[in-house]
Coordinates of C-alpha atoms and ligand atoms in Angstrom, one line a residue:
M275 CA -72.4 36.8 -45.3
S276 CA -71.4 33.2 -44.7
F277 CA -72.9 30.0 -46.0
K278 CA -72.7 26.5 -44.5
I279 CA -71.9 23.9 -47.2
T280 CA -71.3 20.9 -45.0
D281 CA -71.1 20.3 -41.2
K282 CA -67.4 21.1 -41.5
V283 CA -67.1 23.6 -44.4
T284 CA -68.5 27.2 -44.5
W285 CA -68.2 29.6 -47.5
V286 CA -66.7 32.8 -46.2
G287 CA -66.1 34.6 -49.5
K288 CA -67.4 37.7 -51.1
I289 CA -70.0 38.0 -53.9
D290 CA -69.0 41.0 -56.1
W291 CA -72.2 42.0 -57.8
E292 CA -70.7 45.2 -59.2
L293 CA -67.6 43.8 -61.0
R294 CA -67.7 44.6 -64.7
R295 CA -64.1 44.3 -65.6
F296 CA -61.5 41.9 -64.4
H297 CA -57.7 41.5 -65.0
G298 CA -57.6 45.3 -65.5
D299 CA -59.8 45.7 -68.6
E300 CA -59.0 42.3 -70.2
Y301 CA -62.0 40.4 -69.2
S302 CA -65.6 41.5 -69.1
T303 CA -67.7 40.3 -66.1
D304 CA -71.2 41.2 -67.1
R305 CA -72.7 39.0 -64.4
G306 CA -70.3 40.1 -61.7
S307 CA -68.2 37.4 -59.9
S308 CA -67.4 36.0 -56.5
Y309 CA -64.2 35.3 -54.6
N310 CA -64.8 32.1 -52.8
S311 CA -63.0 31.4 -49.5
Y312 CA -63.7 28.4 -47.4
L313 CA -63.4 27.8 -43.7
I314 CA -63.0 24.2 -42.6
K315 CA -63.6 23.4 -38.9
D316 CA -62.4 19.9 -38.0
E317 CA -60.1 19.2 -35.0
K318 CA -57.9 21.8 -36.7
T319 CA -59.3 24.9 -38.4
V320 CA -58.3 25.7 -42.0
L321 CA -58.9 28.7 -44.2
I322 CA -58.7 28.1 -48.0
D323 CA -58.0 31.3 -50.0
T324 CA -59.1 34.8 -49.3
V325 CA -60.7 37.6 -51.4
W326 CA -59.7 40.5 -53.5
E327 CA -58.0 43.4 -51.7
P328 CA -60.9 46.0 -51.9
F329 CA -63.0 43.6 -49.8
A330 CA -60.2 42.7 -47.3
K331 CA -61.6 44.5 -44.3
E332 CA -65.1 43.2 -44.9
F333 CA -63.7 39.7 -45.3
V334 CA -61.7 39.8 -42.1
D335 CA -64.6 41.4 -40.2
N336 CA -66.9 38.6 -41.4
L337 CA -64.4 36.0 -40.6
K338 CA -64.3 37.2 -37.0
K339 CA -68.0 36.6 -36.7
E340 CA -67.4 33.0 -37.7
I341 CA -64.4 32.3 -35.6
D342 CA -61.8 33.8 -33.3
L343 CA -59.0 34.3 -35.8
N344 CA -56.5 32.9 -33.4
E345 CA -58.2 29.5 -33.8
I346 CA -57.2 29.3 -37.4
D347 CA -54.4 26.7 -37.5
Y348 CA -53.6 26.7 -41.2
I349 CA -54.1 28.9 -44.2
I350 CA -54.1 27.3 -47.6
A351 CA -53.2 29.7 -50.4
Q352 CA -54.0 27.8 -53.6
H353 CA -53.2 30.6 -55.9
S354 CA -51.4 33.9 -55.3
E355 CA -53.3 36.0 -57.9
I356 CA -54.6 39.1 -56.1
D357 CA -58.3 38.2 -56.3
H358 CA -57.6 35.3 -53.9
S359 CA -54.6 36.5 -51.9
G360 CA -55.6 40.2 -51.6
A361 CA -56.9 39.9 -48.1
L362 CA -53.8 38.1 -46.8
P363 CA -51.9 41.2 -45.7
L364 CA -54.7 42.4 -43.5
L365 CA -55.4 38.9 -42.1
M366 CA -51.8 38.2 -41.4
K367 CA -51.5 41.4 -39.4
E368 CA -53.9 39.7 -37.0
I369 CA -52.4 36.2 -37.0
P370 CA -48.8 36.7 -38.3
D371 CA -47.4 33.3 -37.4
T372 CA -50.1 31.2 -38.9
P373 CA -48.6 28.8 -41.5
I374 CA -49.5 29.4 -45.1
Y375 CA -49.6 26.2 -47.2
C376 CA -48.8 26.8 -50.8
T377 CA -46.6 25.6 -53.7
S378 CA -43.0 26.7 -53.9
N379 CA -44.0 29.0 -56.8
G380 CA -46.9 30.3 -54.6
A381 CA -44.5 31.3 -51.9
K382 CA -42.2 33.1 -54.4
I383 CA -45.1 35.0 -55.9
L384 CA -46.7 35.9 -52.6
K385 CA -43.4 37.2 -51.4
A386 CA -43.0 39.2 -54.6
H387 CA -46.5 40.6 -54.3
F388 CA -46.6 41.5 -50.6
H389 CA -42.9 41.6 -49.6
E390 CA -43.7 39.8 -46.3
D391 CA -41.8 36.9 -44.8
W392 CA -44.8 34.9 -43.7
N393 CA -44.5 31.3 -42.4
F394 CA -44.8 29.5 -45.7
I395 CA -45.0 25.7 -45.8
E396 CA -44.3 24.6 -49.4
V397 CA -46.3 21.6 -50.6
K398 CA -46.3 19.5 -53.8
T399 CA -48.7 17.0 -55.4
G400 CA -49.5 14.1 -53.0
D401 CA -48.6 16.0 -49.8
T402 CA -51.2 15.7 -47.1
L403 CA -52.3 17.6 -44.1
N404 CA -54.3 15.8 -41.4
I405 CA -56.8 18.0 -39.7
G406 CA -58.8 15.5 -37.6
E407 CA -61.4 13.4 -39.2
S408 CA -60.4 14.8 -42.6
T409 CA -57.1 14.7 -44.5
L410 CA -56.4 17.3 -47.1
T411 CA -54.4 16.3 -50.1
F412 CA -52.7 18.9 -52.3
V413 CA -52.5 18.6 -56.1
E414 CA -50.3 21.1 -58.0
A415 CA -52.0 22.5 -61.1
R416 CA -49.0 24.3 -62.6
M417 CA -50.0 26.8 -65.3
L418 CA -53.7 26.2 -64.7
H419 CA -53.5 29.0 -65.0
W420 CA -50.5 30.4 -63.1
P421 CA -47.3 28.6 -62.2
D422 CA -48.4 28.5 -58.6
S423 CA -51.9 27.1 -58.9
M424 CA -53.0 24.1 -56.9
M425 CA -56.1 22.3 -55.8
T426 CA -56.9 20.7 -52.4
Y427 CA -59.0 17.5 -51.9
M428 CA -60.8 17.0 -48.6
D429 CA -61.5 13.3 -48.1
S430 CA -64.1 13.3 -45.4
D431 CA -66.6 15.4 -47.4
A432 CA -65.3 14.4 -50.8
I433 CA -64.8 18.0 -51.9
L434 CA -62.3 19.2 -54.4
F435 CA -61.3 22.8 -53.8
S436 CA -60.3 23.5 -57.4
N437 CA -59.5 27.3 -57.2
D438 CA -59.8 28.9 -60.6
A439 CA -60.4 25.7 -62.5
F440 CA -64.1 25.0 -63.3
G441 CA -65.0 28.5 -62.1
Q442 CA -67.2 31.1 -63.7
H443 CA -67.3 34.9 -63.3
Y444 CA -70.9 34.7 -62.1
A445 CA -72.4 36.4 -59.1
S446 CA -75.2 34.4 -57.5
D447 CA -76.5 34.0 -54.0
L448 CA -77.9 30.6 -54.9
M449 CA -74.4 29.2 -54.4
Y450 CA -74.9 25.8 -56.2
N451 CA -74.9 24.8 -59.9
D452 CA -78.3 23.1 -59.7
L453 CA -80.1 26.2 -58.4
V454 CA -79.0 28.8 -61.0
D455 CA -80.1 29.3 -64.6
Q456 CA -78.3 26.7 -66.6
C457 CA -77.9 28.8 -69.7
E458 CA -76.3 31.6 -67.7
L459 CA -74.1 29.2 -65.9
Y460 CA -72.7 27.5 -69.0
E461 CA -72.4 30.9 -70.9
E462 CA -70.1 32.0 -68.1
A463 CA -68.3 28.7 -67.8
I464 CA -67.4 28.5 -71.5
K465 CA -66.5 32.2 -71.6
Y466 CA -64.1 31.6 -68.7
Y467 CA -62.6 28.5 -70.4
A468 CA -62.3 30.2 -73.8
N469 CA -60.7 33.3 -72.6
I470 CA -58.5 32.1 -69.7
L471 CA -57.8 28.4 -70.1
T472 CA -57.6 27.7 -73.8
P473 CA -53.8 28.4 -74.0
F474 CA -53.3 25.7 -71.4
S475 CA -55.6 23.1 -72.9
P476 CA -53.0 20.2 -73.1
L477 CA -52.3 20.7 -69.4
V478 CA -56.0 20.7 -68.6
T479 CA -56.4 17.3 -70.3
N480 CA -53.4 15.8 -68.5
K481 CA -54.3 17.2 -65.1
I482 CA -57.9 16.0 -65.3
K483 CA -56.7 12.5 -66.4
E484 CA -54.2 12.5 -63.5
V485 CA -56.9 13.4 -60.9
L486 CA -59.5 11.0 -62.4
S487 CA -56.9 8.1 -62.2
L488 CA -57.0 8.5 -58.4
E489 CA -60.7 7.4 -58.5
L490 CA -61.5 9.7 -55.6
P491 CA -65.2 10.0 -54.6
L492 CA -66.4 13.5 -55.5
N493 CA -69.4 15.1 -53.9
M494 CA -68.6 18.7 -54.8
I495 CA -66.2 20.9 -56.7
A496 CA -65.8 24.1 -54.8
T497 CA -64.3 26.6 -57.1
S498 CA -62.9 30.0 -56.3
H499 CA -65.3 31.9 -58.6
G500 CA -69.0 31.4 -59.1
V501 CA -71.1 28.6 -58.0
I502 CA -70.2 25.3 -56.4
W503 CA -70.7 22.2 -58.5
R504 CA -72.7 19.8 -56.3
D505 CA -75.2 18.3 -58.7
N506 CA -73.2 15.8 -60.9
P507 CA -69.9 17.7 -60.4
A508 CA -68.4 15.4 -63.1
Q509 CA -70.4 17.3 -65.7
I510 CA -68.0 20.3 -65.7
V511 CA -65.0 17.9 -65.7
E512 CA -66.4 16.2 -68.8
K513 CA -67.1 19.7 -70.4
Y514 CA -63.5 20.7 -69.7
L515 CA -62.2 17.5 -71.4
E516 CA -64.4 18.4 -74.4
W517 CA -63.3 22.1 -74.5
A518 CA -59.7 21.2 -74.1
N519 CA -59.7 18.9 -77.1
A520 CA -59.6 21.6 -80.0
Y521 CA -63.3 22.3 -79.4
Q522 CA -65.5 23.4 -82.2
E523 CA -69.2 23.5 -83.1
N524 CA -70.8 23.8 -86.5
Q525 CA -70.3 27.5 -86.5
V526 CA -68.4 30.1 -88.6
T527 CA -67.7 33.5 -87.1
I528 CA -67.0 36.6 -89.2
V529 CA -65.4 39.5 -87.3
Y530 CA -64.9 42.8 -89.1
N531 CA -64.2 46.5 -88.6
T532 CA -65.8 49.0 -91.0
M533 CA -65.7 52.7 -91.4
W534 CA -68.4 53.4 -94.0
N535 CA -69.9 49.9 -94.3
A536 CA -68.0 48.6 -97.3
T537 CA -66.3 45.9 -95.2
R538 CA -69.6 45.1 -93.4
R539 CA -71.4 44.6 -96.8
M540 CA -68.5 42.3 -97.8
A541 CA -68.9 40.3 -94.5
E542 CA -72.6 39.9 -95.2
A543 CA -72.0 38.7 -98.8
I544 CA -69.4 36.2 -97.6
A545 CA -71.9 34.9 -95.0
E546 CA -74.5 34.5 -97.8
G547 CA -72.0 32.4 -99.8
I548 CA -71.2 30.2 -96.8
K549 CA -74.9 29.6 -96.1
S550 CA -75.7 28.8 -99.7
V551 CA -73.3 25.8 -99.5
D552 CA -74.3 24.6 -96.0
G553 CA -77.7 25.7 -94.7
T554 CA -77.0 23.9 -91.3
V555 CA -73.9 25.9 -90.3
T556 CA -74.4 28.8 -87.9
V557 CA -72.8 31.9 -89.3
K558 CA -72.4 34.8 -86.8
L559 CA -71.2 38.3 -87.7
F560 CA -69.7 40.7 -85.2
N561 CA -68.4 44.3 -85.6
A562 CA -65.3 44.1 -83.5
A563 CA -65.6 47.8 -82.6
N564 CA -69.0 47.5 -80.9
T565 CA -69.0 44.0 -79.5
D566 CA -67.4 42.9 -76.2
K567 CA -64.0 41.4 -77.1
N568 CA -64.4 38.4 -74.6
D569 CA -67.8 37.5 -76.0
I570 CA -66.2 37.5 -79.5
I571 CA -63.4 35.2 -78.2
T572 CA -66.0 32.9 -76.9
E573 CA -67.7 32.8 -80.3
L574 CA -64.4 32.1 -82.0
F575 CA -63.7 29.3 -79.5
R576 CA -67.0 27.7 -80.5
S577 CA -66.3 28.0 -84.2
K578 CA -64.7 25.7 -86.8
A579 CA -63.7 28.6 -88.9
L580 CA -63.0 32.3 -88.5
L581 CA -62.9 35.2 -90.9
F582 CA -61.5 38.6 -90.1
G583 CA -62.1 41.7 -92.1
S584 CA -60.9 45.3 -92.0
S585 CA -60.7 48.3 -94.2
T586 CA -57.2 49.6 -94.7
V587 CA -56.4 52.6 -92.6
N588 CA -53.0 54.4 -92.6
K589 CA -51.5 51.4 -94.4
G590 CA -52.7 49.1 -91.6
I591 CA -55.8 47.6 -90.1
M592 CA -58.4 49.0 -87.8
N593 CA -57.9 49.1 -84.0
A594 CA -60.4 46.5 -82.7
T595 CA -59.6 43.9 -85.3
G596 CA -55.9 44.4 -84.5
G597 CA -56.6 43.9 -80.8
L598 CA -58.5 40.7 -81.4
L599 CA -55.9 39.3 -83.6
E600 CA -53.3 39.9 -80.9
M601 CA -55.6 38.1 -78.4
I602 CA -56.1 35.0 -80.6
K603 CA -52.3 34.7 -81.2
G604 CA -51.8 34.4 -77.4
I605 CA -54.8 32.2 -76.9
G606 CA -53.6 29.7 -79.5
F607 CA -56.8 28.2 -80.9
K608 CA -56.2 24.8 -82.5
N609 CA -57.8 23.2 -85.6
K610 CA -59.6 26.2 -87.0
K611 CA -59.6 27.4 -90.6
A612 CA -59.3 31.2 -91.2
A613 CA -59.4 33.8 -93.9
A614 CA -59.1 37.6 -94.3
F615 CA -61.1 40.2 -96.3
G616 CA -61.3 43.9 -96.5
S617 CA -62.0 47.1 -98.4
Y618 CA -59.6 49.9 -99.2
G619 CA -59.4 53.2 -100.9
W620 CA -55.8 53.5 -102.1
S621 CA -52.9 51.5 -100.6
G622 CA -54.9 48.4 -99.6
E623 CA -52.7 46.5 -97.1
S624 CA -55.3 45.2 -94.8
V625 CA -56.0 41.7 -96.2
G626 CA -52.2 40.9 -96.4
I627 CA -51.7 42.1 -92.8
I628 CA -54.6 40.1 -91.5
E629 CA -53.4 37.0 -93.3
E630 CA -49.9 37.3 -91.8
K631 CA -51.5 37.7 -88.3
L632 CA -53.7 34.6 -88.9
K633 CA -50.6 32.6 -89.8
D634 CA -48.8 33.9 -86.8
A635 CA -51.7 32.7 -84.7
K636 CA -51.1 29.2 -86.2
L637 CA -54.6 29.1 -87.8
D638 CA -55.1 27.1 -90.9
L639 CA -55.2 30.0 -93.4
I640 CA -57.2 29.9 -96.6
E641 CA -55.6 32.5 -98.7
G642 CA -57.1 34.8 -101.4
G643 CA -59.8 36.5 -99.4
P644 CA -61.5 39.3 -101.2
K645 CA -60.0 42.8 -101.3
I646 CA -62.4 45.4 -102.7
L647 CA -61.6 49.0 -103.8
W648 CA -64.0 51.5 -102.3
N649 CA -67.7 50.5 -101.9
P650 CA -68.4 47.0 -103.3
D651 CA -70.7 47.1 -106.4
K652 CA -72.8 44.1 -107.6
D653 CA -69.8 42.3 -109.1
A654 CA -67.7 42.9 -106.0
L655 CA -70.4 41.5 -103.8
E656 CA -70.8 38.5 -106.1
Q657 CA -67.0 38.0 -105.7
C658 CA -67.5 37.9 -101.9
V659 CA -70.4 35.5 -102.2
E660 CA -68.2 33.2 -104.3
F661 CA -65.4 33.4 -101.8
G662 CA -67.8 32.4 -99.1
K663 CA -68.9 29.4 -101.2
E664 CA -65.2 28.3 -101.8
F665 CA -64.4 28.8 -98.1
A666 CA -67.4 26.7 -97.0
Q667 CA -66.5 24.0 -99.4
K668 CA -63.1 23.7 -97.7
L669 CA -64.5 23.3 -94.2
Ligands
LIG90 FE1 -59.1 33.9 -59.9 FE2 -56.2 33.4 -61.3 O1 -57.3 34.1 -60.1

């Protein structure tokens, strides 16, 4: 499959309808994804990025239907992660001398991945490549989200090839943002930001300001995953600025692990207390053990406050809560209040352990969350409701 975007630019990527897990098992892709590769035909011919390795043969075969591979003058490798560089080894077997434009970190990482001494041309922000009527300008986007990431701006068609930035793990043959279901699109875009880009939010803000200051015309943002932003492409740039700025909605999320429902009942009582203080706040509860971890991260991203609960097991906390607390430490949410709660049978360490982990994650901890022995009775549940009220009053 290929898809003509403009007179000069053709999409030559791969829609991966089957994909359900990405980055190993670290990211759920319930709506699949795509690996977007773009072929530019001007006086010179340029290929921007490739696809994930399992689709390498299909990609190269399709590319041959578009063009004699020997006519490709330049390859631009905007990002060396395998989902975009995975077809390079097969492609380079066919056209081994073709120059590959990438950042210096890109060259290092591609060499480390593939152990090939291809013809790398290292570029940095502001470097240009004239290809006829069009000039391509490179913009390094270090740590958005790898050290090698970069974007490419094509002046003749006013397209920003943004690579991972502004992407979504979202398979659709409709190709453009205005043609797909807007709820699905934004669900995938915010999940992508929350799980992948939150740790780099200060860099997101600075990079967007840097690019906006150039006042370049912008017809499209052609990402490396999901649909192309052609209808008001600035909308996703504005969303990124909002998301990068310690984003929160009027939401509190309660995440818990429970063995025999004592901790679940505590969670529900805390939620009742919160709602009794503020009827307008959205309170969402998730059992960490049976909810997708990336969907929970997205809900936490949208929240102004987080509560984590677990019963004590073997002097520790339960597995899924532990995993999520490790994730949020790495993600580095800003400006969110947090608290812990939990039930126990004898030793009762869980609340203390969670509180330490919330501090480690640099969340604004409200201490003193309820710790209940065995199954909560009426008084214990009332204690949880009271804690919910106190917590809500501090938001
Ligand atoms: Fe889509 Fe960072 O690779």
